[in-house]
Coordinates of C-alpha atoms in Angstrom, one line a residue:
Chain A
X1 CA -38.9 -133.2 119.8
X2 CA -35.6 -131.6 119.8
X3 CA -33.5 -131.2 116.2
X4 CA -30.8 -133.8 116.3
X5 CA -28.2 -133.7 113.7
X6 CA -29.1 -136.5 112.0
X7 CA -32.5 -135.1 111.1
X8 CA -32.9 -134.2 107.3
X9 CA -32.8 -130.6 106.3
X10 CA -36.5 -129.3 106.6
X11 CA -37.1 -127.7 103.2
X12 CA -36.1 -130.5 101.0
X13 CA -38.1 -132.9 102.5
X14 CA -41.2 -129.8 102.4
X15 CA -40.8 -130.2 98.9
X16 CA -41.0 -134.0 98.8
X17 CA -43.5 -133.9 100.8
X18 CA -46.0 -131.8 99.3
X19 CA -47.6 -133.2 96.3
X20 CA -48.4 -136.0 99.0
X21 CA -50.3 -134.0 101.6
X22 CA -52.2 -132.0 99.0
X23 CA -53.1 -135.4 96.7
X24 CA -54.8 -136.2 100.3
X25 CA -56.4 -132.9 100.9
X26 CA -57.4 -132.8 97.4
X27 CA -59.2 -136.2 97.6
X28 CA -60.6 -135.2 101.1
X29 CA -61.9 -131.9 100.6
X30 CA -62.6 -131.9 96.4
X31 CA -61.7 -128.5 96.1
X32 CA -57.8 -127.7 94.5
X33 CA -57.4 -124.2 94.5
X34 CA -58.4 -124.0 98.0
X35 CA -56.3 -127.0 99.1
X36 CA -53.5 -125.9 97.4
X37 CA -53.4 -122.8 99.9
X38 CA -53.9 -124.7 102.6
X39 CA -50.5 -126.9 101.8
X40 CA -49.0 -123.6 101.2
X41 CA -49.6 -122.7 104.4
X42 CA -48.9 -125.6 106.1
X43 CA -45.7 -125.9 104.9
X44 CA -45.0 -122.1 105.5
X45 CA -45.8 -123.1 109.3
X46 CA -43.8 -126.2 108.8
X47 CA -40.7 -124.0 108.1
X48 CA -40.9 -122.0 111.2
X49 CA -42.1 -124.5 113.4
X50 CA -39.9 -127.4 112.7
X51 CA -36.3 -126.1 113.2
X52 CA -37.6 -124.4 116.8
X53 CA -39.4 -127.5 117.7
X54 CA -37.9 -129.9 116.2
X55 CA -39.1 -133.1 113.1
X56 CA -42.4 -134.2 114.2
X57 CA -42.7 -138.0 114.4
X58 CA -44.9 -138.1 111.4
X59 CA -44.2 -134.9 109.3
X60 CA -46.8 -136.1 106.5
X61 CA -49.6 -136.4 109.2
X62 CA -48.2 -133.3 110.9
X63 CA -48.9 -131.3 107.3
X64 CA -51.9 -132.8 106.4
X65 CA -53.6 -132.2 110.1
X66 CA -52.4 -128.3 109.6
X67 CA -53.6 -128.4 106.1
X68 CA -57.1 -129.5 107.2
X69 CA -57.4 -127.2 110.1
X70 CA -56.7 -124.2 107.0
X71 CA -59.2 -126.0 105.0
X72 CA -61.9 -126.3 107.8
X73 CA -61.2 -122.4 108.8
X74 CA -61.8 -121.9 104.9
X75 CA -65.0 -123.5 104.3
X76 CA -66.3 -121.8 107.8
X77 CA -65.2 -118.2 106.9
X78 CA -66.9 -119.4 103.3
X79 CA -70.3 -120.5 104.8
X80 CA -70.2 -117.4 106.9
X81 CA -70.0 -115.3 104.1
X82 CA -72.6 -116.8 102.3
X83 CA -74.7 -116.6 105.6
X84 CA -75.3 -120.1 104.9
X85 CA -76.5 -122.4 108.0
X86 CA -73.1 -123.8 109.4
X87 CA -74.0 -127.3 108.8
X88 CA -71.0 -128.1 106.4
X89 CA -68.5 -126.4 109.1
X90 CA -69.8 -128.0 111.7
X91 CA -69.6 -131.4 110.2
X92 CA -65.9 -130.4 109.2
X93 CA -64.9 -129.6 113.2
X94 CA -65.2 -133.4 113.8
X95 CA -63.0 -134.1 110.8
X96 CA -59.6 -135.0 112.0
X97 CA -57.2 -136.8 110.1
X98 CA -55.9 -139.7 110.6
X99 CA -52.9 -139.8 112.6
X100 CA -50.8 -141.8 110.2
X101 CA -52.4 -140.5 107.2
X102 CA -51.0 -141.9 104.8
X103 CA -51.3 -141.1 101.2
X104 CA -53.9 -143.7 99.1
X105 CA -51.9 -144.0 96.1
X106 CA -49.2 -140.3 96.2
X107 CA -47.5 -142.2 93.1
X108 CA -50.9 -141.2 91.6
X109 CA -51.5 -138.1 93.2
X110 CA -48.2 -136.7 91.8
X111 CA -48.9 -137.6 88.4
X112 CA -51.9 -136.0 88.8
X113 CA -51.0 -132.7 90.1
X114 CA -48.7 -132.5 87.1
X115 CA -51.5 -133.6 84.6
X116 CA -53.6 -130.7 85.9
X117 CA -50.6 -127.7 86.8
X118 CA -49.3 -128.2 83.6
X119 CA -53.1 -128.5 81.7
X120 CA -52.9 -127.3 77.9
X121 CA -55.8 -125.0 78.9
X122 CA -52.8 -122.6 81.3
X123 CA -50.8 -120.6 79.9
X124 CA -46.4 -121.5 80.0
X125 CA -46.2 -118.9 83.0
X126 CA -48.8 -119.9 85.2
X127 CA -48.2 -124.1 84.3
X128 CA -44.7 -123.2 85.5
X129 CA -45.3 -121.1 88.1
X130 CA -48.2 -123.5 89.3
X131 CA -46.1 -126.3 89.0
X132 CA -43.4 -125.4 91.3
X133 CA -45.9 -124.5 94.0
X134 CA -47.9 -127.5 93.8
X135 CA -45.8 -130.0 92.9
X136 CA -42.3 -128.5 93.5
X137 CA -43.4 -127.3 96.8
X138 CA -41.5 -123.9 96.3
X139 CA -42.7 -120.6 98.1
X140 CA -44.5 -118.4 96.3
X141 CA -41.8 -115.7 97.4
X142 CA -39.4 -118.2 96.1
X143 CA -41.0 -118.9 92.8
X144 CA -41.2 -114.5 92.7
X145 CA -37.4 -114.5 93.0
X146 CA -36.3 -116.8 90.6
X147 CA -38.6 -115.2 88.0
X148 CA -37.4 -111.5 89.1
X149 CA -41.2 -110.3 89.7
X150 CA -43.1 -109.0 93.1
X151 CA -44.0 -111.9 95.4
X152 CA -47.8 -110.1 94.6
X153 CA -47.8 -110.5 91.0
X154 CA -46.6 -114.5 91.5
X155 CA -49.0 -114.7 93.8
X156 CA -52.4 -113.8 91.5
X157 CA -50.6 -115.5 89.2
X158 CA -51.1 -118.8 91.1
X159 CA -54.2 -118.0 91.5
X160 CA -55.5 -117.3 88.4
X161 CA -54.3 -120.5 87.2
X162 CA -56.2 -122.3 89.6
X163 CA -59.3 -120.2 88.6
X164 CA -58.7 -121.8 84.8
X165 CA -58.5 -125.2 86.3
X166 CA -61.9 -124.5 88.1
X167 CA -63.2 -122.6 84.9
X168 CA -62.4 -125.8 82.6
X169 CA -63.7 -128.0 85.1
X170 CA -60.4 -130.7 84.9
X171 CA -61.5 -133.3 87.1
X172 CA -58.3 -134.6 89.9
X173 CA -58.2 -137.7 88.6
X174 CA -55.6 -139.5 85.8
X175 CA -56.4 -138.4 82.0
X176 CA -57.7 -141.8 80.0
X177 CA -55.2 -143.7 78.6
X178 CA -55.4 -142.6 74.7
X179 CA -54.9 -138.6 76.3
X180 CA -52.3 -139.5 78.1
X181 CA -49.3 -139.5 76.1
X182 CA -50.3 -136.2 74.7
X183 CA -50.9 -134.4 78.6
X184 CA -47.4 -136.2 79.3
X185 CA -46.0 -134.5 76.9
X186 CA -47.6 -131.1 78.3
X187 CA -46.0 -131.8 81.2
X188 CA -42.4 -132.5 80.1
X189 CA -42.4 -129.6 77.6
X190 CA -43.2 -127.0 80.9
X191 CA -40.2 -128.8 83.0
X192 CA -38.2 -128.4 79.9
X193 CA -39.5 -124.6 80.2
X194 CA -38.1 -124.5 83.5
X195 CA -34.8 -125.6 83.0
X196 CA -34.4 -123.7 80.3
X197 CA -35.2 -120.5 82.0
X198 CA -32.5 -121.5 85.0
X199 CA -29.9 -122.3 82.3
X200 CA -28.0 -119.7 82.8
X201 CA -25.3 -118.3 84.7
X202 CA -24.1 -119.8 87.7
X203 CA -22.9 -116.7 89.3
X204 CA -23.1 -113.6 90.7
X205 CA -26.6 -112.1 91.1
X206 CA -27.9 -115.2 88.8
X207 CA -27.4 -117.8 91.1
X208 CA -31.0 -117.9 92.3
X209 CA -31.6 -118.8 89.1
X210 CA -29.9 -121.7 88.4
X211 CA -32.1 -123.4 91.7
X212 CA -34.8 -123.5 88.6
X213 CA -32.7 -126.3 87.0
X214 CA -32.4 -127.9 89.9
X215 CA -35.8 -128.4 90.7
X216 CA -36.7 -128.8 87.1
X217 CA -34.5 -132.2 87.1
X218 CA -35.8 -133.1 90.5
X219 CA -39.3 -133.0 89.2
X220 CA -38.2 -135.1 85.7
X221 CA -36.9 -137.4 88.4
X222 CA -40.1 -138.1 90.2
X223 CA -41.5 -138.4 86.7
X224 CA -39.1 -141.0 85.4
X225 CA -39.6 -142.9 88.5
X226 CA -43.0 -142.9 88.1
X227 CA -42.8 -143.6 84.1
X228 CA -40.2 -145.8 84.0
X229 CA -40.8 -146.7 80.9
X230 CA -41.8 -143.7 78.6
X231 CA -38.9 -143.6 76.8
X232 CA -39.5 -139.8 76.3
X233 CA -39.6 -138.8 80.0
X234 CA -36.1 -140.7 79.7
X235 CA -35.1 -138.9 77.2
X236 CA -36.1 -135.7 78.5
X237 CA -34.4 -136.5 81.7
X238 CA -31.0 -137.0 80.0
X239 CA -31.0 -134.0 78.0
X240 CA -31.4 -131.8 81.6
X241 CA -28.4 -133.5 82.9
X242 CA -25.9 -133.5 80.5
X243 CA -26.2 -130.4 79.4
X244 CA -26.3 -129.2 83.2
X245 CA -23.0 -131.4 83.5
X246 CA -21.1 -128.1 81.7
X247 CA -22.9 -125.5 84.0
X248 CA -19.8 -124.7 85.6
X249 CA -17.7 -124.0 82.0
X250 CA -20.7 -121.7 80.1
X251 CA -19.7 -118.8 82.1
X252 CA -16.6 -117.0 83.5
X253 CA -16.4 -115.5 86.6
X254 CA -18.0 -112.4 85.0
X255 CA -20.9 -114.5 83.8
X256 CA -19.5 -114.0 80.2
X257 CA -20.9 -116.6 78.0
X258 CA -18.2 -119.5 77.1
X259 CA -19.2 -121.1 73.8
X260 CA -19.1 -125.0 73.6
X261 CA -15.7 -125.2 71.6
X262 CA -14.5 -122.9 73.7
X263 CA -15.1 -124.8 77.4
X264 CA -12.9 -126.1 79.6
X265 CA -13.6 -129.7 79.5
X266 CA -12.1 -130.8 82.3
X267 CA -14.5 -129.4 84.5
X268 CA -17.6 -130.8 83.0
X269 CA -19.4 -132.8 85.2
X270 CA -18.4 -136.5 84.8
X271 CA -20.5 -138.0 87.2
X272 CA -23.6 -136.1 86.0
X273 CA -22.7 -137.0 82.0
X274 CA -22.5 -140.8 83.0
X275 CA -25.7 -140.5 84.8
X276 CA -27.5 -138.8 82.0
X277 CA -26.0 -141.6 79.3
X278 CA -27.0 -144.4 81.8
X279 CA -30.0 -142.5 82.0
X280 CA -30.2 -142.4 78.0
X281 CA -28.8 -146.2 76.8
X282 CA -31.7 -147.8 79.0
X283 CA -34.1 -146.0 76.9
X284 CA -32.8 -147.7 73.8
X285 CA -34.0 -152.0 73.9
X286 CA -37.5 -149.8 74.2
X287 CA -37.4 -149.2 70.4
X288 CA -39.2 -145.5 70.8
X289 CA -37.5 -142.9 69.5
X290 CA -38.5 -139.2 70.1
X291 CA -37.3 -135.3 69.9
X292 CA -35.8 -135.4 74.0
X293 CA -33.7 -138.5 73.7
X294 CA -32.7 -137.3 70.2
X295 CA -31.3 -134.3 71.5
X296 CA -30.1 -136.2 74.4
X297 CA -27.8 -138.2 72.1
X298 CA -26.6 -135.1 70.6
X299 CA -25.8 -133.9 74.1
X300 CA -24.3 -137.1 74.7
X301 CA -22.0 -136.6 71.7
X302 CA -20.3 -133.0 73.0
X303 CA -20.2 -134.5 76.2
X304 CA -18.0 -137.7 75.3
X305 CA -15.6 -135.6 72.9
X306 CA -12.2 -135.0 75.3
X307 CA -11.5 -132.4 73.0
X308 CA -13.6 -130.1 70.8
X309 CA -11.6 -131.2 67.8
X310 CA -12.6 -134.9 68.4
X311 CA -16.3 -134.4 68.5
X312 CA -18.5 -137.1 66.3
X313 CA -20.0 -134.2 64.0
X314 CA -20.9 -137.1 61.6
X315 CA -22.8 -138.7 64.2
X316 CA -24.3 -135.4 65.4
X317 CA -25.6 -134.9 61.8
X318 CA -27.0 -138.0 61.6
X319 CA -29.3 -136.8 65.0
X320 CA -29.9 -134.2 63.7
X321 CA -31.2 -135.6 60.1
X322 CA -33.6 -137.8 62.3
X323 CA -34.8 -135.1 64.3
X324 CA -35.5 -132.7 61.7
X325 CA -37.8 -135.5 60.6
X326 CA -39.5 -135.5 63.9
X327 CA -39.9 -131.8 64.6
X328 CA -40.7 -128.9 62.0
X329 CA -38.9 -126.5 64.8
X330 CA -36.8 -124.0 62.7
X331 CA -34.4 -123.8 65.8
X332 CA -33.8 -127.7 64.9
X333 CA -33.1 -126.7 61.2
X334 CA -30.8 -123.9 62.5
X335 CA -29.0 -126.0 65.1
X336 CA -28.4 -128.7 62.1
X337 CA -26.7 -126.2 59.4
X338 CA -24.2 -126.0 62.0
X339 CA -23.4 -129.7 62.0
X340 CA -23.7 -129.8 58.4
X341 CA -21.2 -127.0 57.8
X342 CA -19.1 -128.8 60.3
X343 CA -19.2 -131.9 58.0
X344 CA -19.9 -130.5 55.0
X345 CA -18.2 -127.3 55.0
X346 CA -20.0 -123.4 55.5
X347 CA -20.9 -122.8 52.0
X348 CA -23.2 -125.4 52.1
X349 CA -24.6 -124.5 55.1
X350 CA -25.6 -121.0 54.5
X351 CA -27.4 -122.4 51.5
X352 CA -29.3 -124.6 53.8
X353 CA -29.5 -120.4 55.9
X354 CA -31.1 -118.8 52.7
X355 CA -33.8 -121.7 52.3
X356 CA -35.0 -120.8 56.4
X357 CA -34.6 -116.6 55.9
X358 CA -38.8 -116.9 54.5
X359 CA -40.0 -118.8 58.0
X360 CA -41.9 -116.5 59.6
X361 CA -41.3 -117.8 62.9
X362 CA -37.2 -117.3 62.1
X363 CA -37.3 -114.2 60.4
X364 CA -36.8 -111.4 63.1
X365 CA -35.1 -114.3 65.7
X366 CA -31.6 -113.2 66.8
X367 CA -30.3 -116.6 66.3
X368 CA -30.8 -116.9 62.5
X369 CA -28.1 -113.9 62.4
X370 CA -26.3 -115.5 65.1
X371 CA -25.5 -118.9 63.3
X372 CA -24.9 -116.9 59.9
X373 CA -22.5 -114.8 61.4
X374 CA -20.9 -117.9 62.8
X375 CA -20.8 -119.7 59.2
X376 CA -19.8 -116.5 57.6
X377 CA -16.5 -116.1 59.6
X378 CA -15.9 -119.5 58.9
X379 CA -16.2 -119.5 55.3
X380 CA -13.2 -116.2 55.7
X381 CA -15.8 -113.5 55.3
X382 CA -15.3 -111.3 58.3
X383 CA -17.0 -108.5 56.9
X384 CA -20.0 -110.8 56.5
X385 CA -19.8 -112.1 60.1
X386 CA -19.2 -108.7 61.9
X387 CA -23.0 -107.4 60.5
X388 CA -24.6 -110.7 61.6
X389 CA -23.0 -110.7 64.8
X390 CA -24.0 -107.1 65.4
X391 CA -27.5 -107.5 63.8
X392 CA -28.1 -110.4 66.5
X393 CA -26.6 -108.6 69.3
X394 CA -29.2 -106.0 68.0
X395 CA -32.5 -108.9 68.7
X396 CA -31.3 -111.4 71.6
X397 CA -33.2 -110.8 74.6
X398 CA -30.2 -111.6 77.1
X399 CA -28.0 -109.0 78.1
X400 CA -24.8 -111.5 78.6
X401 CA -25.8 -113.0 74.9
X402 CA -26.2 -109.7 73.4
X403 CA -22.5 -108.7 75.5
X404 CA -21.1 -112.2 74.0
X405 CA -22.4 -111.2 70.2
X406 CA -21.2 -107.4 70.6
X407 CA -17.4 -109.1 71.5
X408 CA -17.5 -111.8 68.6
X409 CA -17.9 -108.9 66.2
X410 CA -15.4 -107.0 68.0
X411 CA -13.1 -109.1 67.9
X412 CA -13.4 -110.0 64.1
X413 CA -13.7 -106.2 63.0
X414 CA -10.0 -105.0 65.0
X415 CA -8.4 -107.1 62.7
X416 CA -10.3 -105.7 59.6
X417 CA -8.8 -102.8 57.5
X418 CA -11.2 -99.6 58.3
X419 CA -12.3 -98.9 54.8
X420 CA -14.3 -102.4 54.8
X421 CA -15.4 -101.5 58.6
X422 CA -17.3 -98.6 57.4
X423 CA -19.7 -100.9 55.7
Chain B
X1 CA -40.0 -111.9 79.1
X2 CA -40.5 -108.5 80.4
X3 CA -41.7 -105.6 78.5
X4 CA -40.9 -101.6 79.8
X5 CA -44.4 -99.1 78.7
X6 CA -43.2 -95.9 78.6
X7 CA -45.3 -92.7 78.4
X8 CA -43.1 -90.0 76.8
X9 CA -44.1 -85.7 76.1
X10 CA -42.7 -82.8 74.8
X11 CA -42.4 -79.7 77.1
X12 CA -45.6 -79.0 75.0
X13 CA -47.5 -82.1 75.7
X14 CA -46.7 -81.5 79.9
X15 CA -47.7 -77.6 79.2
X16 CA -51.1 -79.2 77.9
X17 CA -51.8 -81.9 80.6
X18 CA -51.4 -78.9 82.9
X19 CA -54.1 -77.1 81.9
X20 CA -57.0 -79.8 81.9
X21 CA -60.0 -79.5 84.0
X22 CA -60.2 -80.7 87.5
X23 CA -62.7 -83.6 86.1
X24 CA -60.3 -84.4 83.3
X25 CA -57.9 -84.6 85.9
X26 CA -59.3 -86.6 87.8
X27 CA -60.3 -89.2 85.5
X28 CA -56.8 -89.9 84.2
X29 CA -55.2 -90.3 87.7
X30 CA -58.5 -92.8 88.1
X31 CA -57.8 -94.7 85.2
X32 CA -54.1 -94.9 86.0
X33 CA -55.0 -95.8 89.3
X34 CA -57.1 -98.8 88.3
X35 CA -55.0 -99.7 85.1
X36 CA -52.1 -100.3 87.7
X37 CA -54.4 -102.6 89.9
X38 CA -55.8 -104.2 86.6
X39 CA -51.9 -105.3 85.6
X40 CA -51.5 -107.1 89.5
X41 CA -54.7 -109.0 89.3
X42 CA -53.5 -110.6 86.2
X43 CA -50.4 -111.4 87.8
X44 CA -48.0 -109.2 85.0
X45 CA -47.6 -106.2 87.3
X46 CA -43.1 -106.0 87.8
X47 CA -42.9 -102.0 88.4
X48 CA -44.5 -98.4 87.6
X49 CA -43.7 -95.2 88.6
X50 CA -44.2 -91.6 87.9
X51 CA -41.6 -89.2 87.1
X52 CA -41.2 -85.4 88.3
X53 CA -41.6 -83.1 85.0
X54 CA -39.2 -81.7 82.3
X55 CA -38.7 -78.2 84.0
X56 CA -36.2 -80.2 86.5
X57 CA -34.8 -82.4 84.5
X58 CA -30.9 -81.5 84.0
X59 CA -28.1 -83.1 81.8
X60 CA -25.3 -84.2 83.8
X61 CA -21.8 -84.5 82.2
X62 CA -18.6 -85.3 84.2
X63 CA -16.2 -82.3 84.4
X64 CA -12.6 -82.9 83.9
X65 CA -12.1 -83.3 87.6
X66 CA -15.5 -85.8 87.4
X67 CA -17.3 -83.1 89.2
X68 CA -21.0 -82.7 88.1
X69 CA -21.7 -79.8 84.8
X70 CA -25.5 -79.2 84.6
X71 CA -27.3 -78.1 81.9
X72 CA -31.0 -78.0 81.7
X73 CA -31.8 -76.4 77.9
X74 CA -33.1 -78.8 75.8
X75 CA -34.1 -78.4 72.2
X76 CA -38.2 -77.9 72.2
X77 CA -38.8 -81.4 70.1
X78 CA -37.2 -83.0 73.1
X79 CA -39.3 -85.9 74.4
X80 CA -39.2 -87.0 78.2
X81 CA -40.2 -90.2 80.1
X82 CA -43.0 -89.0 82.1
X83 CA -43.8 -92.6 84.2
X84 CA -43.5 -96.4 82.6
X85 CA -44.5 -99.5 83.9
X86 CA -42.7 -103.0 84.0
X87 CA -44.8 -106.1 82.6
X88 CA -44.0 -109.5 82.6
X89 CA -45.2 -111.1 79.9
X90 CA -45.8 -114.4 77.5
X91 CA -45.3 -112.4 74.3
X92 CA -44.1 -109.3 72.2
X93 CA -47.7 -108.9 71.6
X94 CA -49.5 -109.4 75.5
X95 CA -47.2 -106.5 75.7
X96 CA -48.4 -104.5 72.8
X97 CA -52.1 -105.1 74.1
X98 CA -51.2 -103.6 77.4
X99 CA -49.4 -100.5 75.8
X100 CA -52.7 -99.6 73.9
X101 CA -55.0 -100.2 77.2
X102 CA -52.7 -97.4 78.8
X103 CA -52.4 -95.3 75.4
X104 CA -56.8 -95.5 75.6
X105 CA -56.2 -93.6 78.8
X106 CA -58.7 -90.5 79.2
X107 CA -58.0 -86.8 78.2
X108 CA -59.8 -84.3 77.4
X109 CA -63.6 -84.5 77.8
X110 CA -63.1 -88.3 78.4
X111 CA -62.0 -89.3 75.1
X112 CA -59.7 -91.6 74.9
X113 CA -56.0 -89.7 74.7
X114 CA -54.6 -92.3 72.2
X115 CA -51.2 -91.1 73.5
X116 CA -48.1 -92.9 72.3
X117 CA -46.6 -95.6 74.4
X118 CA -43.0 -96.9 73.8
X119 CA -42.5 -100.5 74.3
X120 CA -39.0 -101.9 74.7
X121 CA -37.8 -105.5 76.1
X122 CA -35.9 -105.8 79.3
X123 CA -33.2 -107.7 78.9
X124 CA -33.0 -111.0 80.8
X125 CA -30.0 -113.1 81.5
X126 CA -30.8 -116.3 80.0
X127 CA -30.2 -117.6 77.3
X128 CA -32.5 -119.9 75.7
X129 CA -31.2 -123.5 74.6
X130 CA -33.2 -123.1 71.0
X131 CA -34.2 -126.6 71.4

């Protein structure tokens, strides 16, 4: 077994491979949080054994027969502790695995493992962090980096997680039919929850971060193949890559924020917004319409304007109407009043502001000043704009947002005479 | 979204702590101790550390040259950072449940010191879509 060059890099096809050998170590074994580990470790041995020694012949059989060595080891060290007779380890010594194990049904299995990582009863962190171990097959040090924390803390946070899923007692198996479009929807709503958090820039010190996109579309891949035809999982699909088709145009060099009407278009990615409105128009004959491919379409929109002054706001609006319907989000409300001012001019879109200042869930959020400030410098009051940009650069929790808001109202208040500064 | 805790004092408040009991003492540095521990078993632990007391703390300026000016008088009402810790957190208010676990920290005679604990967001660097 020597590496030849035509063997595929090893840590992509880890990652491929791992919700396969732990749906089988699952099945064999019936215990998650333990076989979960066990993966884990196979795969850690995978990484250092493979590029020495070279692809083994099988690599799914070469995981699975590590992973059930680690589980057999577990459940020994386990009766041992309990000073139990070692009837059950000894009955686990003449388990070996089939040679060409192959998975019963890993379609299934993967679908599973993402019904339970991303399980209403977790919280967002450990559905995501669980999620990219499990599923994603990412280190735990990995999954530590992206998220800036000690590999330690990412570590109990794993395994907490899988002590909820023990606690709640959810069974490995498919939810019934009539739960299931609610759990999908659990599960899309943490892989949006993952892209989102790599959205961000792609240089500098950041660019760990943006491998969280990454493997959140490669995950909403494997679910689209396996859901063809939930028009959602589509939908949610799209939205990831075309708005991670202007990754390379929302930052500068600097990792200063670009705004949208401010990008340069021309390096958007074209391939990646074809993709995504391939991706989107086959979701349409299916009649179901929902929140991802509506904001998908929107996406869509931006994308297929060559220049910011040709974009479809109309046809944006419209979207937006429809999802408003859909969604009683405030940031969907928010996000509209900018198409409507777009339409329908500023003034009537900080009317639409005044209406959202009493949500609760809007009324300290850096964004509400944000958009004001925005509609405010367009209706001509710079005054106006320079406190909402300041107020939201005063809230935002992102240091290059709260640099971007800090420069908008910079550059509004140099050309302001001082008296009206002062306010 | 992370959270800084950050125990601040007076010179006063660092005069007092120095004159508790050996017990008292002990107790606190316990607590602290096992408070620490509690935050990486739940898998929110980012950072912590202690700092040295007010009597060496110095103000630094740049001269004209950019050479260091020290100064070390600071007005009596003057608080200093005595030791924070780093959470990583769901929510503004996991955070603010945290902050009074360490404020419930023992003092004197084992009551609970009630101290105040500043709680600030670190910044991250992205940006959320607001979808």
């Amino acid at each position: 077994m020597t590496p030849l060059p035509s063997d595929p890099p090893i840590e992509p096809l880890l990652r491929d491979l791992t919700p396969q050998v732990l749906g089988i170590v699952v099945r064999r074994f019936r215990d998650f949080a333990a076989a979960e580990d066990a993966v884990q470790e196979a795969s850690l041995a995978a990484a250092t054994q493979w590029p020495r020694d070279g692809l083994p012949q099988n690599p799914c059989a070469w995981l699975t027969q590590v992973a059930f060595r680690r589980m057999t080891d577990h459940i020994r060290s386990e009766s041992a502790r309990r000073h139990r007779e070692s009837e059950a380890a000894l009955e686990m010594e003449q388990l070996t695995p089939p040679v060409d194990a192959a998975p019963e049904s890993d379609h299934d299995d993967t679908l599973i493992l993402l019904f339970m990582c991303c399980h209403p009863a977790l919280t967002p962190a450990s559905a995501i962090a669980l999620t990219l171990r499990a599923v994603g097959g990412l280190t735990t040090a990995e999954i530590a980096h992206a998220f800036l924390v000690p590999e330690s803390t990412m570590a109990q946070r794993i395994s907490r997680a899988k002590q909820n899923i023990k606690g709640s007692g959810i069974p490995f198996q498919l939810p019934t039919t009539e739960e299931r479009a609610q759990r999908l929807r659990a599960v899309l709503h943490v892989l949006y929850l993952i892209f989102n958090e790599g959205y961000t820039s792609s240089a500098g010190p950041d660019l760990r971060r943006a491998d969280l996109s990454y493997e959140a579309m490669r995950l909403t891949r494997i679910v689209h193949r396996l859901q063809p035809d939930d028009t959602e999982v589509a939908g949610l699909l799209a939205l990831m890559l075309l708005t991670d088709a202007r990754r390379q145009t929302r930052t500068n060099a600097e990792g200063e924020l670009i705004p949208l009407s401010q990008q340069d278009r021309s390096l958007w990615d074209r391939q990646q917004i074809a993709q995504g409105v391939a991706v989107l128009s086959a979701t349409l004959p299916k009649g179901a319409v929902g929140p991802y491919q509506l904001q998908a379409a929107i996406a869509a929109v931006h994308d297929e304007a060559p220049r910011v002054e040709e974009t479809d706001w109309p046809q944006i609006l419209a979207l937006y109407d429809l999802l408003k319907r859909m969604s009683d989000n405030p940031m969907v409300a928010l996000n509209r009043a900018i198409a409507v001012a777009m339409v329908h001019g500023p003034m009537k879109a900080l009317e639409l502001l005044n209406a959202l200042k009493t949500d609760a869930r809007l009324a300290d959020h850096h964004r509400l000043d944000a958009v004001r400030a925005h509609l405010l410098e367009l209706a001509g009051d710079h005054v106006g704009a320079v406190r909402h940009y300041r107020a939201a650069a005063g809230k935002t929790g992102s240091l290059p947002e709260r640099n971007y808001l800090l420069a908008q109202a910079a550059r509004l208040s140099s050309k302001l005479p001082l008296t009206n500064e002062q306010e | 979204m992370k959270y800084i805790l950050m125990m601040n004092g007076t010179k006063t408040d660092f005069g007092e702590y120095a004159k508790w009991s050996k017990q008292d003492m002990e107790a606190n540095v316990a607590f602290m101790r096992a408070f620490s521990k509690q935050l990486k078993d739940e898998g929110v632990f980012v950072a912590t550390e202690g700092l040295g007391w007010p009597g060496q703390a110095k103000l630094v300026r740049a001269s004209k040259d950019g050479t260091p000016i020290t100064d070390g008088v600071f007005p009596e009402s003057k608080e200093f950072l005595a030791g924070y810790w780093i959470v990583d957190v769901e929510s503004p208010e996991q955070a603010y449940k945290i902050a009074a676990r360490a404020s419930a920290a023992p003092g004197p005679g084992g009551a609970p010191s009630n101290m105040p604990i500043e709680v600030r967001q670190v910044l991250g660097s992205h940006s959320d879509l607001g979808l």
